[in-house]
Coordinates of N, CA and C in Angstrom, one line a residue:
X1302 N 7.3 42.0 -17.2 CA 8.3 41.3 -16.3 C 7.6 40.1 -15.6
X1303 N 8.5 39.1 -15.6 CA 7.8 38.2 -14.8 C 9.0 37.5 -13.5
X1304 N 9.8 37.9 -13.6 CA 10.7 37.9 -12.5 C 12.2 38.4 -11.9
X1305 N 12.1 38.7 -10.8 CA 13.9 39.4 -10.7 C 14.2 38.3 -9.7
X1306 N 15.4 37.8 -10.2 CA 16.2 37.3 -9.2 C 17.7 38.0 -8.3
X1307 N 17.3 38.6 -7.4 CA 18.4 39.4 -6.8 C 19.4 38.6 -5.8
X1308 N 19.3 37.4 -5.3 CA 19.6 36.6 -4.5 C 19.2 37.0 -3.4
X1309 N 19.5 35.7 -2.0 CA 19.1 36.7 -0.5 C 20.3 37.0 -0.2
X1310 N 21.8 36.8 -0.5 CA 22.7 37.5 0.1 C 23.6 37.9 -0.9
X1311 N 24.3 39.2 -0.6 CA 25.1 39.9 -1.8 C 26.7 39.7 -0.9
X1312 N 27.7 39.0 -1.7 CA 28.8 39.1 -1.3 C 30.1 39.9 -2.1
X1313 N 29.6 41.0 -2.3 CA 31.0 42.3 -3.0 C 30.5 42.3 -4.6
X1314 N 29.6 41.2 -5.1 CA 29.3 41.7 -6.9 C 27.7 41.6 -6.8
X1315 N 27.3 42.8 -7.4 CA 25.8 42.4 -7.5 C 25.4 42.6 -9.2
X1316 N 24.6 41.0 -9.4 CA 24.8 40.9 -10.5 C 23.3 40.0 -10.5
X1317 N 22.0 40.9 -10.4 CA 20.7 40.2 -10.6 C 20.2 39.5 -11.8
X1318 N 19.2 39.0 -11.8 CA 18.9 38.3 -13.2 C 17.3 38.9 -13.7
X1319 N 17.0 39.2 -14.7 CA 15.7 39.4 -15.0 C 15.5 38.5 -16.0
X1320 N 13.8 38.3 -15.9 CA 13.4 37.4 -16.9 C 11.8 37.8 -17.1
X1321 N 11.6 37.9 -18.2 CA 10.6 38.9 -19.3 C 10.5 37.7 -20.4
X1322 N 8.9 37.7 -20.7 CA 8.3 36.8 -21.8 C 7.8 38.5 -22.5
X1323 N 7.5 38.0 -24.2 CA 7.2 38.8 -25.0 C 6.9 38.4 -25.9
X1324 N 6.1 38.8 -26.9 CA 5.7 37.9 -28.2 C 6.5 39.1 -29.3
X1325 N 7.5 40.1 -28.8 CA 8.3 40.6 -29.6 C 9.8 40.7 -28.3
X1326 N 11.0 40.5 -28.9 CA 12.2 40.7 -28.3 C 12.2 41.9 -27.7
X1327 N 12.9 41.3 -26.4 CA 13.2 42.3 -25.1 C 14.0 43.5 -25.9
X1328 N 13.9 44.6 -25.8 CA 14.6 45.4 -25.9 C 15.5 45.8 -24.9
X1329 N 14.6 46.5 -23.5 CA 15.9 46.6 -22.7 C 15.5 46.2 -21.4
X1330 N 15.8 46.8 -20.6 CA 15.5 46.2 -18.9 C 15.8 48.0 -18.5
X1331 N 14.2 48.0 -17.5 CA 15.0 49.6 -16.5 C 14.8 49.4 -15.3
X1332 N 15.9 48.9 -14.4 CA 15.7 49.1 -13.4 C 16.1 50.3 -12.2
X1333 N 16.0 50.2 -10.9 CA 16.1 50.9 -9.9 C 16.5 50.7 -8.5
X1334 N 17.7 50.8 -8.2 CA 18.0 50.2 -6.6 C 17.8 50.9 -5.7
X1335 N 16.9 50.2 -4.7 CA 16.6 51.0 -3.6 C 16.9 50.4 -2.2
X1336 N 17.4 51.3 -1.5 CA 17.6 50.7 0.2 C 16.2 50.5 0.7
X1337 N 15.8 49.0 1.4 CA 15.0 49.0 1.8 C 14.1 49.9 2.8
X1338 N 15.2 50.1 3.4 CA 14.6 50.8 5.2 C 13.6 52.5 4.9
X1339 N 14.7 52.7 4.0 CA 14.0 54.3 3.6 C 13.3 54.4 2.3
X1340 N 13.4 53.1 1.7 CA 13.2 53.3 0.1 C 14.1 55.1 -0.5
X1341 N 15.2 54.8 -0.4 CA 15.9 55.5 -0.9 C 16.6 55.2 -1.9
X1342 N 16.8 56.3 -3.2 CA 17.1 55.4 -4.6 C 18.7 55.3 -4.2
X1343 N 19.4 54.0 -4.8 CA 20.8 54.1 -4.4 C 21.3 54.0 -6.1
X1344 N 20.5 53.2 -7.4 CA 21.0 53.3 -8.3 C 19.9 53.5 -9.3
X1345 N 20.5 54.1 -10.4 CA 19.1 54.2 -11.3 C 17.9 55.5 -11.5
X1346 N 17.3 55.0 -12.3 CA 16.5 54.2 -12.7 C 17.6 54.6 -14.0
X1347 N 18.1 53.1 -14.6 CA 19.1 52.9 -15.6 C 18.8 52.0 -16.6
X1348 N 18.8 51.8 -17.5 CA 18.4 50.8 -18.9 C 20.1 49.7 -18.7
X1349 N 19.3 48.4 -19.3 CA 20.6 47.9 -19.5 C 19.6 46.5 -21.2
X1350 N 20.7 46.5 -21.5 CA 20.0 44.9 -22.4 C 20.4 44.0 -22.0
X1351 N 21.1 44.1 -21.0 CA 21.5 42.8 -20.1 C 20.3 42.1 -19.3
X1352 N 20.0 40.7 -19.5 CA 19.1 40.2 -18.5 C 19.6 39.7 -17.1
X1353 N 21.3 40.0 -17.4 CA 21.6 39.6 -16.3 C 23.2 40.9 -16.0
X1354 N 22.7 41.5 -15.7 CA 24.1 42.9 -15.7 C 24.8 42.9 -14.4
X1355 N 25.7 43.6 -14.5 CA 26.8 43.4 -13.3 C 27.0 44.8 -13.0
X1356 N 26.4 45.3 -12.0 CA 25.5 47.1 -11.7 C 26.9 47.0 -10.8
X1357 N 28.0 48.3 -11.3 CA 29.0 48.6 -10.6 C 29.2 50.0 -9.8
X1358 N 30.0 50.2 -9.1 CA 30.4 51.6 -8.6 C 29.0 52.0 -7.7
X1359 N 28.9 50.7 -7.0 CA 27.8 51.1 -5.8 C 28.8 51.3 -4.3
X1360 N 27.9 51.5 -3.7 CA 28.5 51.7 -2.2 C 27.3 51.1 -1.4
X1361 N 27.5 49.9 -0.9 CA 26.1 49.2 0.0 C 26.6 49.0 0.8
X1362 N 25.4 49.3 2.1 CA 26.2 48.8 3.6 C 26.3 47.3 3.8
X1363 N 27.4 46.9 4.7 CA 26.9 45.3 5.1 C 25.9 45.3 6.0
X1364 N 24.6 44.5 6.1 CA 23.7 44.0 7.2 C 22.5 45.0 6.3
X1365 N 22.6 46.0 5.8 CA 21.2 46.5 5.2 C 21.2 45.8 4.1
X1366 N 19.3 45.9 4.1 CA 18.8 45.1 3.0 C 18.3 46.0 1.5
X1367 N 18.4 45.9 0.4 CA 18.3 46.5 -0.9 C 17.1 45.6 -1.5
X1368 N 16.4 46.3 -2.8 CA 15.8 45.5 -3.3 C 15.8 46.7 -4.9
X1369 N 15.1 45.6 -5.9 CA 14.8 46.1 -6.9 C 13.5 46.3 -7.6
X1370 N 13.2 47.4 -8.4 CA 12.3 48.0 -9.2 C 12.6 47.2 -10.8
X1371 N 12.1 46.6 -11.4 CA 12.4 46.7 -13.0 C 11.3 46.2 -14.0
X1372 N 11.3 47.0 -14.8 CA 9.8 47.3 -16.4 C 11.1 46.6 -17.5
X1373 N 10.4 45.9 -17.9 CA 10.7 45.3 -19.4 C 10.3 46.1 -21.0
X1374 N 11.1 46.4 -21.6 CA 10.5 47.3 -22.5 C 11.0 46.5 -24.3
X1375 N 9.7 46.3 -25.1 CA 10.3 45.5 -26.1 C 10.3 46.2 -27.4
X1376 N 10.3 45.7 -28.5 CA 11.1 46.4 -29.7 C 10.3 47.2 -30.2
X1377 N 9.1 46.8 -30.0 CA 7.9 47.5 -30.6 C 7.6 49.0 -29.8
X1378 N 8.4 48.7 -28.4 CA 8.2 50.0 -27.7 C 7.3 50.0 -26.3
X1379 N 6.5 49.2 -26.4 CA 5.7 48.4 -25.4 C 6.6 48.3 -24.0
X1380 N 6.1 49.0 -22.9 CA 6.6 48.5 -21.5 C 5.9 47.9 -20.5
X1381 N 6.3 47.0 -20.0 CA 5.6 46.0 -19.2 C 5.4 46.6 -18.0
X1382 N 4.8 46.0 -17.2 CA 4.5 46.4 -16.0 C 5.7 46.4 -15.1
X1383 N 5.8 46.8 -13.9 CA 7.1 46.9 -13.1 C 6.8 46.0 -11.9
X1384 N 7.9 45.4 -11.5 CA 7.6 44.7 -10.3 C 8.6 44.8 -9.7
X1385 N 8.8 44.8 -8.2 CA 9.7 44.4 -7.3 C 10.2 43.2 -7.0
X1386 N 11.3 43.4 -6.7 CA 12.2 42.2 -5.9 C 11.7 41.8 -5.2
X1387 N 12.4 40.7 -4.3 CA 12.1 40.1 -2.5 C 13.1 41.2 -1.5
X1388 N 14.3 41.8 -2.3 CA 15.4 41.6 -1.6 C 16.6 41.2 -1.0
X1389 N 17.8 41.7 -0.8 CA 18.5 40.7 -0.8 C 19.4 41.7 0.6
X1390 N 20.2 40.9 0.9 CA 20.8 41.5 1.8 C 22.6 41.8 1.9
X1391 N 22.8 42.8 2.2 CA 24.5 42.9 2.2 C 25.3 42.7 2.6
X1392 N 26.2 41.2 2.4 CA 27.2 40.3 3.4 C 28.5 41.3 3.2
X1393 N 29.4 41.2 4.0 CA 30.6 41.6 4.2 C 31.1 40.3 4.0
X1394 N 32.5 40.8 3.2 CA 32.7 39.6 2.1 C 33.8 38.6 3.1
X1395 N 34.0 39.4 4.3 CA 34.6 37.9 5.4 C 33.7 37.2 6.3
X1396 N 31.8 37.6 6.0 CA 31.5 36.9 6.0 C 31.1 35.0 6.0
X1397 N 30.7 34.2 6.9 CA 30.8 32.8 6.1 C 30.3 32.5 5.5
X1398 N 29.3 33.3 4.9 CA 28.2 33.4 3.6 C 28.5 33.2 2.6
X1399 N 30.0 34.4 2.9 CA 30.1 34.7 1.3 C 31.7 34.0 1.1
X1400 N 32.2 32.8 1.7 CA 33.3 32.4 1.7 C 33.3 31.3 0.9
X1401 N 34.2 31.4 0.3 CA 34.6 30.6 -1.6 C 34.7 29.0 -0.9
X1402 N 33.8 28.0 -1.4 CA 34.1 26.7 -1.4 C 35.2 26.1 -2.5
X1403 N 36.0 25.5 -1.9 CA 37.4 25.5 -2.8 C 37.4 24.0 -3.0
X1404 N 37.2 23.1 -1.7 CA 36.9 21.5 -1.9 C 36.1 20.9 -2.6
X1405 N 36.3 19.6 -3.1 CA 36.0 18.9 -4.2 C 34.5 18.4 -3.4
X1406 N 33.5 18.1 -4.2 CA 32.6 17.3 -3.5 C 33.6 15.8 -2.7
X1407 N 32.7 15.3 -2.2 CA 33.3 13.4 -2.0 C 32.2 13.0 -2.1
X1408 N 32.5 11.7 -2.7 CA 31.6 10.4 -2.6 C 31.4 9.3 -1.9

């Protein structure tokens, strides 16, 4: 693995990005969601072949912080080392964080 992108704020979809070098094709992705405060597992430890998946049917608080666990595993069978996230944190989606820009740029 060489990096997870989890963003710093989650607004109602959590949908991380992983990214893995290999001199044979990614097989799969395993990751693991955990609440920061307690390191308690909230999802996982789940395979996906997605480098970028859309992890559903969670239940996260707003204001606590989450992070991720994830090993890259490639065709040959070979698993990479595991690394953690930074973390990200859980906006409530009437936050102004997480509120949809709808206007056009100007010039």
């Amino acid at each position: 693995m060489v990096k997870i992108e989890d963003y710093q704020n989650v607004c109602g979809k959590l949908q991380p990005m992983f990214t893995a070098t290999d001199t044979s094709p990614i097989a799969y992705y395993n990751y693991t969601l955990y609440e920061a405060l307690t390191n308690k597992i909230i999802a996982g430890p789940a395979n996906t072949t997605s480098n970028n998946p859309e992890i559903k049917n969670l239940k996260l608080t707003a204001g606590k912080q989450y992070y991720f666990k994830v090993k890259a595993a490639d065709q040959a069978g070979n698993q990479g080392t595991e690394i953690t996230s930074d973390g990200f944190i859980v906006k409530n989606t009437t936050d102004a964080a997480c509120a949809e820009d709808k206007e056009p740029p100007q010039v």
